[in-house]
Short mmCIF file of C-alpha atoms in Angstrom, two decimals:
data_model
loop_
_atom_site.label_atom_id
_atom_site.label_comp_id
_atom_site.label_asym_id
_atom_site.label_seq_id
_atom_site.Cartn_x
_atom_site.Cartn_y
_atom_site.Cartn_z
CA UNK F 1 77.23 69.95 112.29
CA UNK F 2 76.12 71.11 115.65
CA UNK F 3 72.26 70.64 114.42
CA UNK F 4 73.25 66.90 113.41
CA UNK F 5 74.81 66.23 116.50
CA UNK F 6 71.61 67.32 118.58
CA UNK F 7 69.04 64.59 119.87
CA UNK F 8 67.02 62.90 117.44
CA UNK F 9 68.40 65.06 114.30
CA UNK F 10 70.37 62.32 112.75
CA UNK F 11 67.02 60.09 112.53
CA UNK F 12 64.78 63.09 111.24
CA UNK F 13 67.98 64.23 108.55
CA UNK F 14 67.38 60.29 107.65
CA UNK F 15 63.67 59.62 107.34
CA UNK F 16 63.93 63.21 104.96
CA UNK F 17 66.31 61.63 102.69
CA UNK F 18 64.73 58.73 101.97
CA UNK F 19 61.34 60.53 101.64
CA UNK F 20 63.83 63.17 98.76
CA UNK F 21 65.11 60.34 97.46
CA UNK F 22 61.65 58.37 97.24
CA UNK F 23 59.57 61.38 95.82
CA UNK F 24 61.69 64.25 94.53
CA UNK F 25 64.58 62.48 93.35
CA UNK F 26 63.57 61.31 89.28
CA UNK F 27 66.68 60.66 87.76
CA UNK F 28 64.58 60.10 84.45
CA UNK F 29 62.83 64.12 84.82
CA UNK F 30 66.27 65.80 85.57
CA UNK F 31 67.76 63.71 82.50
CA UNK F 32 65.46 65.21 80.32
CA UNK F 33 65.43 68.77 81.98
CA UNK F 34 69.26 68.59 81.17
CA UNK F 35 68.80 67.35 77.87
CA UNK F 36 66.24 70.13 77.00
CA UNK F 37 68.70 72.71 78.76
CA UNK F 38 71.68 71.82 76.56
CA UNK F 39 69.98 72.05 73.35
CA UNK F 40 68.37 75.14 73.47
CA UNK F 41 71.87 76.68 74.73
CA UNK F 42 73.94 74.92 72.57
CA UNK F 43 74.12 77.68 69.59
CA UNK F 44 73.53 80.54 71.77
CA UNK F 45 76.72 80.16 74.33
CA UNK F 46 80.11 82.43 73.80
CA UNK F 47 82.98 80.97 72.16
CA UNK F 48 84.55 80.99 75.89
CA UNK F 49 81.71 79.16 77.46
CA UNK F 50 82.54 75.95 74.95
CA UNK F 51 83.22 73.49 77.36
CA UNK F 52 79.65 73.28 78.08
CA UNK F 53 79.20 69.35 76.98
CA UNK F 54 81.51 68.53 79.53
CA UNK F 55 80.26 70.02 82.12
CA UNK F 56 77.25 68.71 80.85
CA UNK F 57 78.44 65.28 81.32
CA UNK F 58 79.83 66.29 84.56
CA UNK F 59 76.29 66.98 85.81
CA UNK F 60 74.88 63.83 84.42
CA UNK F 61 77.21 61.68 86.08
CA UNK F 62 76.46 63.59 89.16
CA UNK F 63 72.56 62.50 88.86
CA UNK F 64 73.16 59.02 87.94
CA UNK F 65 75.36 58.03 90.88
CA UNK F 66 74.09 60.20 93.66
CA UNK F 67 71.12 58.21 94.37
CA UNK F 68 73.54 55.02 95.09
CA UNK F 69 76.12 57.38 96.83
CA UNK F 70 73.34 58.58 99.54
CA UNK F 71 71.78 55.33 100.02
CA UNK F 72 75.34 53.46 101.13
CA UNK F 73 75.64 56.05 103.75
CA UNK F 74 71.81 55.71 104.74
CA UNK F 75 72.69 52.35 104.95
CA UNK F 76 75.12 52.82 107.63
CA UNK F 77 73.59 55.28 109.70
CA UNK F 78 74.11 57.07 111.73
CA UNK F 79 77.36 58.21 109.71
CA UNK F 80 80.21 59.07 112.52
CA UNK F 81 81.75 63.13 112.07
CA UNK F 82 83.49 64.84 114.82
CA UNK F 83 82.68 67.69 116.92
CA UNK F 84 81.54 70.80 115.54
CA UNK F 85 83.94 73.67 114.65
CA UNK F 86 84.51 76.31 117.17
CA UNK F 87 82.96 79.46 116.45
CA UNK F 88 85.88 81.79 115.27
CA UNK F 89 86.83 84.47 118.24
CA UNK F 90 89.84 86.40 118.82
CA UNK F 91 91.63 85.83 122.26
CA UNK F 92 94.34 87.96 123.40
CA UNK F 93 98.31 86.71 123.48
CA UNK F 94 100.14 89.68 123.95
CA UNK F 95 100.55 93.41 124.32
CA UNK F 96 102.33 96.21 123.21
CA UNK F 97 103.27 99.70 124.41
CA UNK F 98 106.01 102.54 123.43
CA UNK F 99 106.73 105.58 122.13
CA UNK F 100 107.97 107.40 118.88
CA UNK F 101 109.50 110.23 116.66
CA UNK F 102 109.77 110.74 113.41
CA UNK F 103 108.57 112.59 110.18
CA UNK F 104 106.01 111.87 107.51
CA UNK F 105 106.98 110.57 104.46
CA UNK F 106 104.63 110.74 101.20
CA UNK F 107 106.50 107.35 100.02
CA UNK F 108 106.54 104.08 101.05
CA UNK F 109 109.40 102.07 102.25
CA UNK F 110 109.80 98.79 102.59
CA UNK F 111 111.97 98.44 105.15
CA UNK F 112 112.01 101.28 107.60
CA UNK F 113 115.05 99.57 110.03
CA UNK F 114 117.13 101.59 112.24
CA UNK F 115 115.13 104.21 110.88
CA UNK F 116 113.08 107.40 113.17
CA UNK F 117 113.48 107.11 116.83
CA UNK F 118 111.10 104.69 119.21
CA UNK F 119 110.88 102.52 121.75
CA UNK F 120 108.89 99.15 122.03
CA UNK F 121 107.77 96.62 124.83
CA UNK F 122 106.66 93.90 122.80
CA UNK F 123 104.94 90.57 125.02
CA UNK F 124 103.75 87.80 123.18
CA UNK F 125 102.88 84.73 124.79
CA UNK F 126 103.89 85.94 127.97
CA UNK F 127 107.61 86.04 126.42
CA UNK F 128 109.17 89.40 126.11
CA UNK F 129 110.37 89.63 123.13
CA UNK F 130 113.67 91.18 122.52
CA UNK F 131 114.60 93.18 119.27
CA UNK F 132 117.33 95.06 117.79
CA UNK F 133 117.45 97.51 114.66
CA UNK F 134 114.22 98.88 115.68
CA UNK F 135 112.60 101.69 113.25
CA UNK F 136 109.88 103.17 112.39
CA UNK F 137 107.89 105.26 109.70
CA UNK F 138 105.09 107.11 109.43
CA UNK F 139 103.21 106.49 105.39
CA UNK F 140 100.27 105.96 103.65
CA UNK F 141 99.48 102.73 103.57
CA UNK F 142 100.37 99.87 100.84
CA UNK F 143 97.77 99.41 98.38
CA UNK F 144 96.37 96.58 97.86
CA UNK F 145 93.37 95.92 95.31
CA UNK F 146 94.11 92.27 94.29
CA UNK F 147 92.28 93.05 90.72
CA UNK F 148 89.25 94.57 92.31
CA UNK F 149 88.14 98.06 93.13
CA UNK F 150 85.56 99.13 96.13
CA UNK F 151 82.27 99.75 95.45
CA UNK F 152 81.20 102.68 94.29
CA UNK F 153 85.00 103.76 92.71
CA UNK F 154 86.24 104.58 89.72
CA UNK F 155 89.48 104.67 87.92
CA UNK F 156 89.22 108.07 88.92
CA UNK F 157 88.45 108.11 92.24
CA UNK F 158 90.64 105.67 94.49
CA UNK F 159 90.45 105.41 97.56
CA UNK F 160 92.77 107.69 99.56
CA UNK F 161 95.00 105.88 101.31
CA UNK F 162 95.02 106.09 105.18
CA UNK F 163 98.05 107.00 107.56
CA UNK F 164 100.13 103.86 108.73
CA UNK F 165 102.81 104.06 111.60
CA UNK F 166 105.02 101.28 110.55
CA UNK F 167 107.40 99.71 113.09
CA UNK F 168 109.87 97.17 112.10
CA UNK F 169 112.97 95.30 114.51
CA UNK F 170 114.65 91.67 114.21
CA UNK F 171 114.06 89.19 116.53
CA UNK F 172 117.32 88.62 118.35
CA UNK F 173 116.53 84.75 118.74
CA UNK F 174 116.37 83.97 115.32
CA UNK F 175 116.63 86.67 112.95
CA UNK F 176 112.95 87.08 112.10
CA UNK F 177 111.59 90.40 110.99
CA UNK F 178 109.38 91.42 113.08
CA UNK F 179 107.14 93.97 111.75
CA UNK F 180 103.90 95.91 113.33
CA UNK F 181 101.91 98.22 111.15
CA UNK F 182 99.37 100.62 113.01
CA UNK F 183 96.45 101.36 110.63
CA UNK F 184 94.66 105.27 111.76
CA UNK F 185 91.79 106.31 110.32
CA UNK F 186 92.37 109.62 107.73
CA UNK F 187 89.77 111.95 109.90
CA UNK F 188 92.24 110.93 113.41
CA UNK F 189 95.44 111.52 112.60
CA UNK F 190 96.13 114.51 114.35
CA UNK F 191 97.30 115.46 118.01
CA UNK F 192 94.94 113.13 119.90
CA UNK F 193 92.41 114.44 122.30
CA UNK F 194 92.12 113.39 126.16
CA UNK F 195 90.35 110.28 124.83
CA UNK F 196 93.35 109.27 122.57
CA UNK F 197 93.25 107.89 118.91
CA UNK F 198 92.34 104.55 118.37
CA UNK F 199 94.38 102.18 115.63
CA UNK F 200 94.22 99.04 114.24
CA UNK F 201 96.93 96.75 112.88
CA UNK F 202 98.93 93.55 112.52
CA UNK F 203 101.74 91.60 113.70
CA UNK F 204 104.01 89.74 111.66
CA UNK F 205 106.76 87.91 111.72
CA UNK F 206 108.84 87.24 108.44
CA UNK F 207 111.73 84.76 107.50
CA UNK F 208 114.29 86.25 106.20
CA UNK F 209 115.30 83.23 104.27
CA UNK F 210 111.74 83.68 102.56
CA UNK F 211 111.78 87.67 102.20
CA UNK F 212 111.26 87.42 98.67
CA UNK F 213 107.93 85.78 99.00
CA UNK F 214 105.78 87.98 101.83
CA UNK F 215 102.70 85.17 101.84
CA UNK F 216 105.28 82.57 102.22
CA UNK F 217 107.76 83.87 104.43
CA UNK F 218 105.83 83.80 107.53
CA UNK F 219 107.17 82.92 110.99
CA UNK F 220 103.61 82.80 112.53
CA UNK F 221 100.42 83.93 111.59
CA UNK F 222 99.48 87.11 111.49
CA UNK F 223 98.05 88.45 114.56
CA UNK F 224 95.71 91.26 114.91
CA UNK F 225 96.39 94.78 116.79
CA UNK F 226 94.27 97.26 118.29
CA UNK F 227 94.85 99.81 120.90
CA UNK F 228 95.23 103.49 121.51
CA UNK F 229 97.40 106.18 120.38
CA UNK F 230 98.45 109.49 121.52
CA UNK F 231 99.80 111.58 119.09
CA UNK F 232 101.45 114.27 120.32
CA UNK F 233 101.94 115.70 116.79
CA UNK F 234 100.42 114.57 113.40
CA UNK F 235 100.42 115.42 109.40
CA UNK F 236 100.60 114.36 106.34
CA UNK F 237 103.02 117.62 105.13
CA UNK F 238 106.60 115.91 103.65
CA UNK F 239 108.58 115.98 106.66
CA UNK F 240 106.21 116.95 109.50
CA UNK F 241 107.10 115.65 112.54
CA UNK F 242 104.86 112.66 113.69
CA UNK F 243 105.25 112.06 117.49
CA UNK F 244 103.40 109.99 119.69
CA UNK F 245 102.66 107.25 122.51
CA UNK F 246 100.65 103.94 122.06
CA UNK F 247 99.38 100.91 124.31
CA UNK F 248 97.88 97.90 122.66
CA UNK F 249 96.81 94.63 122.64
CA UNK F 250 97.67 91.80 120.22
CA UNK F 251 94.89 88.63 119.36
CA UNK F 252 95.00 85.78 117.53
CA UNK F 253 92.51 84.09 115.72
CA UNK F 254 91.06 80.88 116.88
CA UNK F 255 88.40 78.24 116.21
CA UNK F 256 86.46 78.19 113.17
CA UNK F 257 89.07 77.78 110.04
CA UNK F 258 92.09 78.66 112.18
CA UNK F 259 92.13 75.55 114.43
CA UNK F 260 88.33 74.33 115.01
CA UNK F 261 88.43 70.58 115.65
CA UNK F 262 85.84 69.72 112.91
CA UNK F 263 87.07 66.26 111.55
CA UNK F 264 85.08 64.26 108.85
CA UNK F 265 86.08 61.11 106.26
CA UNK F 266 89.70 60.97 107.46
CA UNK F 267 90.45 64.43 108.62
CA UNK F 268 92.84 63.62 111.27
CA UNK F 269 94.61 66.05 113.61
CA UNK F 270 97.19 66.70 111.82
CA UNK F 271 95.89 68.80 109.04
CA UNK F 272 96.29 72.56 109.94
CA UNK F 273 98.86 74.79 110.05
CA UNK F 274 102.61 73.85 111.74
CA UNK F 275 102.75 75.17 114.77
CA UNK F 276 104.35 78.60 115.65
CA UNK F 277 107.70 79.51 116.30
#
């Protein structure tokens, strides 16, 4: 897009085309090529792989019409997109900074309300945002494989799972759980240095109407966390005390897939997400 939309690009992209479509571009050679393919495959494929003629006539629809396709744009050139896509970047929106108290637990919860003892200054948007029910936990964090396993493990080697500090409150305006989930890596969590211990985490705020679906609950996007802790004590014993400071900053997401204004055949503005609560 942004190469297109650069000075005399749009007549080079065109004179290529034609010269593709003019001397590369033999419908009759990639029939036969096709042809060939499919019946040297066609006793050799897996009983799962049978749909192969029509895919087969997928692709040779494909090569019969895109010859006329190309030229009707040609013909009306230069073809009109919109601007590119903003490069995706994280800006800031908010902060965050508190304190809390509480032990380690070996098992998750999911909801760790009213639970532990802390205190949070939440800003986001330049609102303060005020909660009630606050809690918090210290776990491991959820797993979350989604059918796939890292490289280089096994069945009997997973990955260990790293230290979470897991901070949950509802949003007095309008019910939302709010919950904030501090990521450490396994090799920091323990009574921070001078320098403190960094985290990483997210932001999220959930619809309680929609609890029962997490992916579709959402009162906002999720918004990204990272900051510094200072843990004041740390471990993963059953019931250790895990207590500790932190200052942070919350981002967002912008441009590229998450808002770029990159419009083309009828894209208008209103595709996208709704906009935030």
């Amino acid at each position: 897009n942004r190469l297109y939309q650069s000075k005399g690009v749009p007549a080079r992209y065109k004179a290529v085309m034609e010269d593709l479509l003019k001397n590369v571009w033999n419908e009759s050679e990639i029939m036969e090529d096709i042809a060939r393919i499919q019946k040297l495959t066609r006793d050799h494929l897996h009983e799962k792989q049978d749909r192969l003629e029509d895919g087969t006539e997928k692709v040779t629809e494909l090569v019969r019409l895109r010859r006329s396709d190309i030229e009707k744009e040609l013909k009306d050139w230069p073809i009109e997109i919109g601007e590119a896509r903003v490069p995706l970047h994280n800006v800031q929106v908010g902060k965050l900074k508190g304190s809390f108290s509480t032990d380690w637990n070996n098992e998750r919860m999911e909801s760790v309300l009213n639970m532990g003892e802390t205190n949070i200054q939440l800003v986001l948007e330049g609102e303060t945002i005020a909660l009630k029910s606050i809690g918090m936990a210290a776990q491991p964090e959820e797993q979350r494989n989604f059918g796939r396993r890292r490289r280089g493990a096994s069945e009997n080697q997973p990955r260990e799972p790293r230290p979470t500090l897991t901070f949950q409150g509802i949003r007095e305006s309008d019910g939302y759980l709010m919950n904030i989930t501090f990521v450490v890596a396994n090799e920091d969590f323990a009574k921070s240095n001078d320098e403190g211990t960094p985290f990483q985490g997210m932001l999220m705020a959930i619809n309680p109407e929609n609890s029962g679906n997490r992916f579709g609950g959402f009162g906002m996007m999720p918004k990204s966390l990272i900051g510094k802790l200072t843990l004041k004590e740390a471990s993963r014993r059953q019931n250790a005390p895990v207590v500790g400071e932190f200052d942070g900053i919350i981002q967002e997401s912008r441009g590229g897939m998450f808002g770029g204004k990159r419009n083309r055949g009828g894209r208008g503005p209103g595709r996208g997400r709704p906009p935030e609560r």
